[in-house]
XYZ file of C-alpha atoms in Angstrom:
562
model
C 7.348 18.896 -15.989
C 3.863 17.939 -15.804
C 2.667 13.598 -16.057
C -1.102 12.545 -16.446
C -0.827 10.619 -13.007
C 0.365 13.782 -11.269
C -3.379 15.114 -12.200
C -4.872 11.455 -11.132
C -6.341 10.124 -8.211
C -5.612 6.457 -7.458
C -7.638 3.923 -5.679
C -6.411 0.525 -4.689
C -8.907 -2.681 -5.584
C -8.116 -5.728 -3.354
C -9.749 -8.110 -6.301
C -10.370 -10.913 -3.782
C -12.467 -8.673 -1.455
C -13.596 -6.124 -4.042
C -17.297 -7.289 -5.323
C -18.140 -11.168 -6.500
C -19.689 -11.004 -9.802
C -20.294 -14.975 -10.532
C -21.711 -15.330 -6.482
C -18.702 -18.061 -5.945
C -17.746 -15.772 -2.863
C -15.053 -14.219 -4.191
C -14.312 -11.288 -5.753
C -13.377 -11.217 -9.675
C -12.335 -9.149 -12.476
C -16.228 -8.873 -13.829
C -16.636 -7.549 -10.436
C -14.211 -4.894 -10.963
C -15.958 -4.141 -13.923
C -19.231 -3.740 -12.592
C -18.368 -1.055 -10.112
C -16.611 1.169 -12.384
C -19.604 3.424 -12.462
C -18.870 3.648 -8.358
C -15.583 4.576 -8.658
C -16.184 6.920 -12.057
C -19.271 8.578 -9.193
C -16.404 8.746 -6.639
C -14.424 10.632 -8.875
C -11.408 8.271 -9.014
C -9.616 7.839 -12.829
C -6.991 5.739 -11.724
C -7.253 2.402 -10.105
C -4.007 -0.202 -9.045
C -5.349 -3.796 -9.250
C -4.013 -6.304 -6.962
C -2.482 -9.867 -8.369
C -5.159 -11.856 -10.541
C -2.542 -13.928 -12.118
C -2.502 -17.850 -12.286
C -1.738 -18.384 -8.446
C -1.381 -20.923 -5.702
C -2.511 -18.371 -3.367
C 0.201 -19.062 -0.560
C 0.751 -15.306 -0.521
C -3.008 -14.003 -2.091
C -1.484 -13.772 -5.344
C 1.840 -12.415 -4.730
C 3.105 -16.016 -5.639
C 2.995 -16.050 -9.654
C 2.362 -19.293 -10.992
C 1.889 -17.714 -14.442
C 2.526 -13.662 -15.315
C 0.160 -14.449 -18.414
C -2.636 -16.632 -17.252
C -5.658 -14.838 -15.057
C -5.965 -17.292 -12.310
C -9.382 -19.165 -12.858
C -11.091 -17.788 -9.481
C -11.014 -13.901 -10.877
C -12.051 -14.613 -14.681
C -10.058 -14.981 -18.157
C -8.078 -12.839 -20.272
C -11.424 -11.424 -22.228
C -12.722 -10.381 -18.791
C -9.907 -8.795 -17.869
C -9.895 -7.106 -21.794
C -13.604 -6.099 -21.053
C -12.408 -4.543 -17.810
C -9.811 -2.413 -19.694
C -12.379 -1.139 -22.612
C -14.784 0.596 -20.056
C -12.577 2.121 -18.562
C -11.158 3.881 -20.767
C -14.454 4.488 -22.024
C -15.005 6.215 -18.689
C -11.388 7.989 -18.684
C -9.905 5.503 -15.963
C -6.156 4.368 -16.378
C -5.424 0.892 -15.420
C -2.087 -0.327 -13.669
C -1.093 -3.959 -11.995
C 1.042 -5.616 -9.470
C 4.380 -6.391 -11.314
C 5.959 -8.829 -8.913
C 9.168 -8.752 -9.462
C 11.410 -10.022 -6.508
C 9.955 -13.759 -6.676
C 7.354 -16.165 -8.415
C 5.675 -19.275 -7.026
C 7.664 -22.286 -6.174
C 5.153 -23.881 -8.716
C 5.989 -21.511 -11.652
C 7.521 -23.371 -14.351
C 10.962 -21.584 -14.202
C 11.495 -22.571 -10.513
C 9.809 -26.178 -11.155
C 12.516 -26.491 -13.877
C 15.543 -24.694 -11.883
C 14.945 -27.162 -9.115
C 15.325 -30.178 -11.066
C 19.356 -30.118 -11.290
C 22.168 -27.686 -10.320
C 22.794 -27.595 -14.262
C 19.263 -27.327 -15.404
C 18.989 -24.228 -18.104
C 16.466 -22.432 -15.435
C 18.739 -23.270 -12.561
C 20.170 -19.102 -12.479
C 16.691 -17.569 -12.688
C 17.112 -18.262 -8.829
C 19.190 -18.247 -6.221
C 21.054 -21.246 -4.784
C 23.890 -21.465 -2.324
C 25.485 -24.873 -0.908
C 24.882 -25.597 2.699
C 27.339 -24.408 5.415
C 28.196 -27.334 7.582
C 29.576 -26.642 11.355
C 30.803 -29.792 13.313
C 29.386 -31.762 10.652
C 25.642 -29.950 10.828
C 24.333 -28.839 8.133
C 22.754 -25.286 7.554
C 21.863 -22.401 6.039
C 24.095 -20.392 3.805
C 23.702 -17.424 5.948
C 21.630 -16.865 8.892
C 19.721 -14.068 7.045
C 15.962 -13.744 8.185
C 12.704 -13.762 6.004
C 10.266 -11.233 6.614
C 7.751 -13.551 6.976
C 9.684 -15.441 9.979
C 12.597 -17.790 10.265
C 15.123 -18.223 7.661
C 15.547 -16.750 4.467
C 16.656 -20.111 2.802
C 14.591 -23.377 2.792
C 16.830 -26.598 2.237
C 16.102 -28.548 -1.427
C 16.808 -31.793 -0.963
C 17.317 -33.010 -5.050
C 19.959 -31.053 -5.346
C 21.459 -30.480 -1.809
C 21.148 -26.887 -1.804
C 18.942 -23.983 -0.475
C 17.134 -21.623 -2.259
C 16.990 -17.836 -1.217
C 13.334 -16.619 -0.589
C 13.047 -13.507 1.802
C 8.852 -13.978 1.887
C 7.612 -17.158 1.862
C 8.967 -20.499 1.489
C 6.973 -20.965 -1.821
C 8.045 -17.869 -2.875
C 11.695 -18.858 -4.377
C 13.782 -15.147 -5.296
C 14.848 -14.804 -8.910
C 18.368 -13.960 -9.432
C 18.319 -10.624 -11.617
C 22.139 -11.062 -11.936
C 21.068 -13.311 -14.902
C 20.277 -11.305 -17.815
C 17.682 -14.038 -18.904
C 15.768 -12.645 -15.730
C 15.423 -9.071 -17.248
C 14.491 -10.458 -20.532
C 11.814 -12.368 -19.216
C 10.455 -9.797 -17.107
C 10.764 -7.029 -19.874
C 8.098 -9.442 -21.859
C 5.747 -10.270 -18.980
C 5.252 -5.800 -18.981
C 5.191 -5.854 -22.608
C 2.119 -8.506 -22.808
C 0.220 -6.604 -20.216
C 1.031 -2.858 -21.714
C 0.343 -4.294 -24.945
C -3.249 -5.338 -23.414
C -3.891 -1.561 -22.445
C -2.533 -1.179 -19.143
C -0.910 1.777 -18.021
C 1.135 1.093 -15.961
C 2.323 -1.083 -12.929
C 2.950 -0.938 -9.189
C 6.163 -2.517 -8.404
C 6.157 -5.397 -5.905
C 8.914 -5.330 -3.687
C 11.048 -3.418 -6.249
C 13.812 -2.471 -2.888
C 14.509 -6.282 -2.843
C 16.148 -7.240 -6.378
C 19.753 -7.011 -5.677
C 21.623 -9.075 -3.044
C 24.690 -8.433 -0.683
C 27.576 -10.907 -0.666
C 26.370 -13.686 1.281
C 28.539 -13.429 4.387
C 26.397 -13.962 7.932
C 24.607 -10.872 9.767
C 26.568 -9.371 12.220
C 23.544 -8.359 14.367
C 22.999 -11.845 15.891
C 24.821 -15.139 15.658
C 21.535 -16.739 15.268
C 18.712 -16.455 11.975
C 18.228 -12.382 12.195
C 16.065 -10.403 9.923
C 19.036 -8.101 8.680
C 17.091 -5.427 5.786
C 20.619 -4.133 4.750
C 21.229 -8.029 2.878
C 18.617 -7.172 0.403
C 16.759 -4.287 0.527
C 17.854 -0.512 -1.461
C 21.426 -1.997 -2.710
C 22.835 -0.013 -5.292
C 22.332 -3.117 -8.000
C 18.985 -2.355 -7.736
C 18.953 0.836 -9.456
C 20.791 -0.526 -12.293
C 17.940 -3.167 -12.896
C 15.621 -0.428 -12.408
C 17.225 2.075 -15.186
C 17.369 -0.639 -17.694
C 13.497 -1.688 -17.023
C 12.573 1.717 -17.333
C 15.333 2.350 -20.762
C 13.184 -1.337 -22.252
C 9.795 -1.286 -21.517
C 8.733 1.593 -19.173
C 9.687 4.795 -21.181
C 8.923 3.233 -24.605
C 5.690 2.578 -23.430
C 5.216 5.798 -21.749
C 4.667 3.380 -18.199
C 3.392 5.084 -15.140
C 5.576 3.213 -12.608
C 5.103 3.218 -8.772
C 7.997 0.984 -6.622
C 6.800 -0.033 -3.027
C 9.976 0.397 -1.269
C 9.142 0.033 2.338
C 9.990 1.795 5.572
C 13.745 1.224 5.423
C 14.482 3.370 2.258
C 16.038 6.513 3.172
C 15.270 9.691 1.236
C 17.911 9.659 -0.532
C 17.672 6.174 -1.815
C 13.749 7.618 -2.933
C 15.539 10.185 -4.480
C 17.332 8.014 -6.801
C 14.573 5.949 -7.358
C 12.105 8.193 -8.150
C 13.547 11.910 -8.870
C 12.756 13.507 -11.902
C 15.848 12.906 -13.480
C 16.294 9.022 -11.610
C 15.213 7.188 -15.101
C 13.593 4.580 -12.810
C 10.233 5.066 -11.857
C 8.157 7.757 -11.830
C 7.207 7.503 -7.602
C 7.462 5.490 -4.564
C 5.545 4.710 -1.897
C 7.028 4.464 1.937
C 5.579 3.346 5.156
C 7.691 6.084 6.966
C 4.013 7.234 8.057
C 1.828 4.552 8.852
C 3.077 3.453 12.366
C 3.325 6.400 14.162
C 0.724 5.689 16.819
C 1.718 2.921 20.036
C 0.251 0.194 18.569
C 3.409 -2.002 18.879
C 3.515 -1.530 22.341
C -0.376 -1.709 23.778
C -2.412 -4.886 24.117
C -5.308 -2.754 24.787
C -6.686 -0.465 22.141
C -8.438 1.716 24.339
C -4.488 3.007 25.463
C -4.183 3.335 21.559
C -2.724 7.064 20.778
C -1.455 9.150 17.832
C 2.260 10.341 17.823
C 0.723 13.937 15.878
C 4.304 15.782 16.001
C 5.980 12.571 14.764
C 3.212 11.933 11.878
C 3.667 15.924 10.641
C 7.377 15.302 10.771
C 7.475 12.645 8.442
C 5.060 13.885 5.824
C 6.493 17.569 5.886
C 10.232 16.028 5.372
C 9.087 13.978 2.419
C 6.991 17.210 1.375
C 9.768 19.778 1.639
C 12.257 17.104 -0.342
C 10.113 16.262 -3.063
C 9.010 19.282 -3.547
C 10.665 20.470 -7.064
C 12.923 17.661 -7.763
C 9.808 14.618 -8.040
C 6.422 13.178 -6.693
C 4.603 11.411 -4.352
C 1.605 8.940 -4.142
C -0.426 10.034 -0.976
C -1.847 7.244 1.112
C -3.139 6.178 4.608
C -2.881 2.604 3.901
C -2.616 -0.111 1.354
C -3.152 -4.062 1.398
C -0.674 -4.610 4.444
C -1.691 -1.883 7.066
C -4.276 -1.451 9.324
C -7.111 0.774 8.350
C -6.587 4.187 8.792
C -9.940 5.309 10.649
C -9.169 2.674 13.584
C -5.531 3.522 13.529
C -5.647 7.315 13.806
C -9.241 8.384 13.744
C -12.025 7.598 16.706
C -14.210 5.099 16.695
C -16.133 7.789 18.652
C -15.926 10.250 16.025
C -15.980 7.831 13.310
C -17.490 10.381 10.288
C -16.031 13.331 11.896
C -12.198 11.274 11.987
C -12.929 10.052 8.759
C -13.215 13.096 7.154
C -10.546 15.136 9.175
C -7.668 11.815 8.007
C -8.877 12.420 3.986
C -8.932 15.930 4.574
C -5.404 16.940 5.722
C -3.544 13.453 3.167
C -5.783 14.533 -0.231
C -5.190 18.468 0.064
C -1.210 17.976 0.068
C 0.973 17.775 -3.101
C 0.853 14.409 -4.999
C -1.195 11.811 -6.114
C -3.812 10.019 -3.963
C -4.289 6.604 -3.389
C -7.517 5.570 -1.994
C -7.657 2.039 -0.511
C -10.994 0.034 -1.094
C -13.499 1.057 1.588
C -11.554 3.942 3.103
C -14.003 6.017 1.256
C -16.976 4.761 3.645
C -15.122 4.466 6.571
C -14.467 1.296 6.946
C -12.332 -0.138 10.453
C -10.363 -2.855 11.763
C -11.844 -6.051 11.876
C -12.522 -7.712 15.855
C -10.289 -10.191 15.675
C -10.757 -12.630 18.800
C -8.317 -15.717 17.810
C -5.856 -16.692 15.003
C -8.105 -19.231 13.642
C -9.572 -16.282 12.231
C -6.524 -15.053 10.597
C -5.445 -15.859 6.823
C -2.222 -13.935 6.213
C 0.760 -16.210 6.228
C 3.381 -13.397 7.655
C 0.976 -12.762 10.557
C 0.778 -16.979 11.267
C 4.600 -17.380 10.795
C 5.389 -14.152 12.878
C 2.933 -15.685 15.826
C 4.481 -18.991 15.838
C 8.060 -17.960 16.056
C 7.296 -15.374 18.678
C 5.466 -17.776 20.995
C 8.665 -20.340 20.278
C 10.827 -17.989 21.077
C 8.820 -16.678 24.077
C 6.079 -19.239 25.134
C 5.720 -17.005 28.631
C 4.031 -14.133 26.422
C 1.547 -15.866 24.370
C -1.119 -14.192 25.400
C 0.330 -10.598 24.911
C 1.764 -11.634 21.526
C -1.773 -12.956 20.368
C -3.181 -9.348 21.411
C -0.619 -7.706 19.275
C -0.633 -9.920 16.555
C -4.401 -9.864 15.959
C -4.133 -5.741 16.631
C -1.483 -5.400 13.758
C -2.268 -8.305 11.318
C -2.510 -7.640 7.111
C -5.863 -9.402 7.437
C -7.792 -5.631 8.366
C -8.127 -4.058 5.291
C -8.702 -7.655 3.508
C -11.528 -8.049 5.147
C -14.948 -7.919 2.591
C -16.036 -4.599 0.754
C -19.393 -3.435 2.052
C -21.220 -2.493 -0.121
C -24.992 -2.412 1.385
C -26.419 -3.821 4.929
C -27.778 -6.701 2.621
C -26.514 -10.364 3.062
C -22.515 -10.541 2.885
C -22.538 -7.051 2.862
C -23.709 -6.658 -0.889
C -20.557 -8.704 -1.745
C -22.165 -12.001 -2.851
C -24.798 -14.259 -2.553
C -22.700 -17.112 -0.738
C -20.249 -16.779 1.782
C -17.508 -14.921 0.884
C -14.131 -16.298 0.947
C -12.830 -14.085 4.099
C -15.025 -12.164 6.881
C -17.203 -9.170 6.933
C -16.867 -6.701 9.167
C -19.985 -6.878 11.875
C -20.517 -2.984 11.002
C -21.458 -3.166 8.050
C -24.875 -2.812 8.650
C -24.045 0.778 9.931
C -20.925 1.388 7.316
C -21.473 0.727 3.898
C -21.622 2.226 0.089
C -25.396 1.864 -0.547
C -26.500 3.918 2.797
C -23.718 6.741 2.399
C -24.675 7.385 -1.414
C -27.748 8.530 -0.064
C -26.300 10.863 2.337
C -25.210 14.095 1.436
C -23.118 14.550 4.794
C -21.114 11.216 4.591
C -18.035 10.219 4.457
C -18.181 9.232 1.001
C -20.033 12.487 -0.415
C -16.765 14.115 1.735
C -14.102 11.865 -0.758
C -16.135 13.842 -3.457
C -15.682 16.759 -2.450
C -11.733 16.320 -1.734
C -11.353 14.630 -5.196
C -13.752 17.444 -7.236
C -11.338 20.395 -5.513
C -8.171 18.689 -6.973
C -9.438 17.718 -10.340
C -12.046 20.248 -11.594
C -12.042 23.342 -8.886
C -10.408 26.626 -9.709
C -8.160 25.716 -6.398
C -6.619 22.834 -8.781
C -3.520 24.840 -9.588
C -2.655 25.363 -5.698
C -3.801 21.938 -4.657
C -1.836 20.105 -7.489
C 1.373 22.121 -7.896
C 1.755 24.525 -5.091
C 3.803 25.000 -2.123
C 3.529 23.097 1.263
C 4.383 24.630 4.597
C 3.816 22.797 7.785
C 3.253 24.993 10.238
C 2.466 24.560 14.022
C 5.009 22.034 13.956
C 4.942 21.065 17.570
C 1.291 21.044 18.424
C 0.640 17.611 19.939
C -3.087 17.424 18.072
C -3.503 20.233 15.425
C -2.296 18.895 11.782
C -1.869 22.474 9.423
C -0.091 23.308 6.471
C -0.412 26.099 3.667
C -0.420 25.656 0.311
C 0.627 28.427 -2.292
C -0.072 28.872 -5.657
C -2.417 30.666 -7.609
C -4.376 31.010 -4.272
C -3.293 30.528 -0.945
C -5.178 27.589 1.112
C -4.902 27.220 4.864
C -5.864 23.555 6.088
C -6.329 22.796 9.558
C -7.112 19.338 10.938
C -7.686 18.524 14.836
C -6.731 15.203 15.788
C -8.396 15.703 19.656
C -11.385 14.454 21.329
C -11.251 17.897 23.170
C -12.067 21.145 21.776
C -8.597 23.099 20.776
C -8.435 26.406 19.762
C -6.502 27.652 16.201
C -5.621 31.092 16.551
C -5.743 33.503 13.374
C -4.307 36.326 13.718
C -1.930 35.976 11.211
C -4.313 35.383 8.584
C -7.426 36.961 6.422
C -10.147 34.469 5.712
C -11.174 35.212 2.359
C -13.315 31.842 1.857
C -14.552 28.179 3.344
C -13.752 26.082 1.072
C -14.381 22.970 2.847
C -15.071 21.487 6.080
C -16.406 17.934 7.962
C -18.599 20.518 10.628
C -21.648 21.788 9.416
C -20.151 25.718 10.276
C -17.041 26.701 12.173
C -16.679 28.607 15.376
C -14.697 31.471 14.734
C -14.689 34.356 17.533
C -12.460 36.846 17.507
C -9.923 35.552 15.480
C -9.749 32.186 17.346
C -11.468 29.108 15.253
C -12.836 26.684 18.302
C -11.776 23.073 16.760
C -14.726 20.739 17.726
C -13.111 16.755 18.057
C -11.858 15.278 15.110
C -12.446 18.978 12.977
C -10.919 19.382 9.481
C -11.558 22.908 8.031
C -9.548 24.212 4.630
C -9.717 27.775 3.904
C -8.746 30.329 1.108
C -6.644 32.942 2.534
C -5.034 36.696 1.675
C -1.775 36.960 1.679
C -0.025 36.994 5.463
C -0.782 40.487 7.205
């Protein structure tokens, strides 16, 4: 069973950092359009959009004021028409955010639903009476948001609350009410009808809700996952989405469904034979580092055996029965060359991180700027922060614990949402090449050093590396192996060598070091045949011991085991 995306390799545009075509300091569908070229040169043909639609911009987009209105600051429907015509003429599929869990508290559904408890929108949320206790009113539950305190915010028309697990202008529709699915099922039909190809799923683990009886982890507002996240209602939204408008569209479909989905519950997402979606992504891999419990990044340090763990399980299950997307990041984590690479070894890191995610079996997703390198932004004081989770999260910590404030201001400014936001850089011009006026959020102080324009011309950077990875699994004559073969961790429980084998056609070995220190990979057990890539300019290989300089990433064709 072979799929077009299985053969792709994603990239993820953050629209609002991405490239300002109109110089209003913020970036735009037009400027999506005028770096297609880039991202054809890259070698990329498929590329996930982030929300554009008619917005308030409490949540950057994720709070729909409109499914079928471009909000004004990225452009108009012809733009984003324009957008979908090249390319295609360049061979590049399209998909979108379809958020699905909630809209904006301004959409016209919620404006309507909030008006009176018998209002013909009022089900296309959810609304639960108060509880009163010694004649105090509160929430329905003491279920936690994500984003920080409750998951209900009080109404005061109606006497009610409203359920919203992200932000308070971010009211939960009720997909118990068929009207829901209906008018969901035409928000994907406008867009596929436009010439998408597809959509990545929003919060997709979050449709379905458990009675609404209190958490039993606290007695106070707790932040209990198992009230609304992988319920078994879910998959019975998700199988008639995919029976109405995904498979009679032929819809690539991606779900985000978090760290807290088991592999099982992937399984029935996303297996072959699930009739949901066609993958998932999950975040199972993109903590496994100390970074929760350091204030200091210099103590910052890479849990290798844990990281090979994860990836090999959700390797060695996936491995006849579905797919995977392949990532380091997206829009909510930090970027991956500060988070497990070396600011010391920044190419070198760089290189070794692509190197050892892009040769494994799946389909890539490149986040904006990983490409070139780019790092965590300095972040010296939460003035400087936008993301509303991150502002929440820091408030309610410091209420809860004024003593710390100091420690949680370290942590939250070392793990905000707000690091890969920060502005594309594109060229050590003004703004980074981004636009002619100041752009909406910062730019990274490095990007006089890191950026597109200076590693085009450079034959040995980290972007002429991307290349190379994305060439071998789209045109090479290792395609076969690289796309479709076998993976085998191996070396399970070295603390800083990442290697795994991958069998097909050929048989690849690829070996990434992860040290600052020189490590040795012995290889006895196998017959070189050919380099076929590597972020050193040669490799040290003396009698059959490769010396692993810091931060090494070497892949090699190999005979068959001796």
């Amino acid at each position: 069973m072979k799929h077009w995306w299985m053969e792709s390799v994603g990239y993820q545009i953050y629209i609002k950092s991405f490239f300002d075509s109109n110089n209003d300091g913020i970036g735009d569908i037009n400027g999506i359009t005028e770096k297609l070229d880039y991202l054809h040169l890259l070698g990329v043909n498929l590329i996930w959009i982030t929300p554009f639609y008619d917005s308030p911009m409490d949540d950057n987009g994720y709070d729909v004021r409109d499914y079928y209105k471009v909000s004004n600051m990225y452009g108009t429907i012809d733009d984003f028409e324009r957008l979908i015509e090249k390319a295609k003429s360049l061979g590049i599929k399209v998909i979108l955010d379809f958020v699905l869990n909630h809209t904006s508290d301004e959409h016209p559904w919620f404006v309507e639903s909030r008006k009176s408890r018998n209002n013909p929108f009022r089900d296309y949320y959810i609304w639960q009476d108060p509880k009163y206790v010694n004649g105090k009113r509160l929430e329905p539950t003491n279920w936690g948001s994500f984003f920080g305190g409750s998951a209900w915010k009080y109404d005061e028309a109606t006497n009610q609350y409203y359920m919203k697990i992200f932000s308070d202008k971010m009211p939960d529709l009720n997909w118990k009410n068929p009207k829901v699915m209906d008018s969901m099922i035409n928000v994907g039909k406008f867009w596929l009808e436009l010439g998408v190809d597809g959509f990545r799923m929003d919060a997709v683990s979050h449709l379905e809700r458990a009675p609404f009886i209190d958490s039993a982890f606290s007695k106070d507002i707790v932040l209990d996952w198992f009230k609304f996240s992988n319920l078994e209602g879910n998959h019975t939204y998700l199988k008639e989405l995919n029976e109405k408008l995904f498979k009679p569209y032929g819809a690539f479909t991606i779900g985000e469904v978090g760290g807290e989905a088991s592999i099982d519950e992937a399984i029935k997402y996303s297996s072959f034979t699930s009739n949901e979606m066609s993958m998932v992504f999950n975040f199972d891999h993109n903590w496994k580092n100390n970074v929760f419990d350091i204030t200091d990044l210099k103590d910052l340090k890479v849990d290798v055996i844990g990281l090979k763990k994860v990836l090999s399980k959700w390797q060695e299950t996936f491995k006849t029965i579905g797919w995977l997307p392949l990532n380091w990041l997206n829009h909510d984590q930090p970027r991956v060359v500060s988070h497990y690479g070396s600011m010391d070894y920044h190419s070198e890191s760089a290189k070794m991180l692509a190197t050892i995610m892009y040769m494994s079996r799946g389909t890539p997703f490149i986040y904006q700027g990983e490409e070139i390198g780019m790092t965590n932004y300095p972040f010296k004081s939460m003035d400087e922060i936008n993301d509303v989770s991150t502002i929440n999260s820091y408030h309610n910590q410091i209420k809860d614990r004024p003593n710390d404030k100091e420690m949680i201001l370290k942590k939250s400014l070392m793990t905000t949402r707000d690091h890969p936001r920060t502005i594309m850089q594109w060229s050590s011009q003004k703004n980074a090449g981004f636009s002619q006026n100041k752009p909406w959020f910062h730019v990274n102080p490095n990007f006089i050093e890191i950026n597109v324009s200076k590693q085009l011309s450079d034959p040995n950077s980290i972007f002429a590396h991307y290349q190379k990875l994305i060439s071998l699994r789209r045109f090479s004559n290792y395609k076969e192996t690289i796309l479709y073969g076998d993976y085998q961790m191996i070396l399970q429980d070295h603390p800083t060598i990442f290697s795994y084998i991958r069998k097909g056609p050929q048989k690849l070995v690829i070996i990434g070091s992860f040290s600052k220190d020189n490590e040795t990979f012995d290889t006895n057990n196998l017959k070189f045949k050919k380099l076929v890539l590597s972020n050193y300019k040669d490799v040290i290989l003396v009698n059959n011991k490769i010396t692993l300089r810091p931060y090494e990433a070497i892949v090699y064709e190999v005979e068959e085991s001796l």
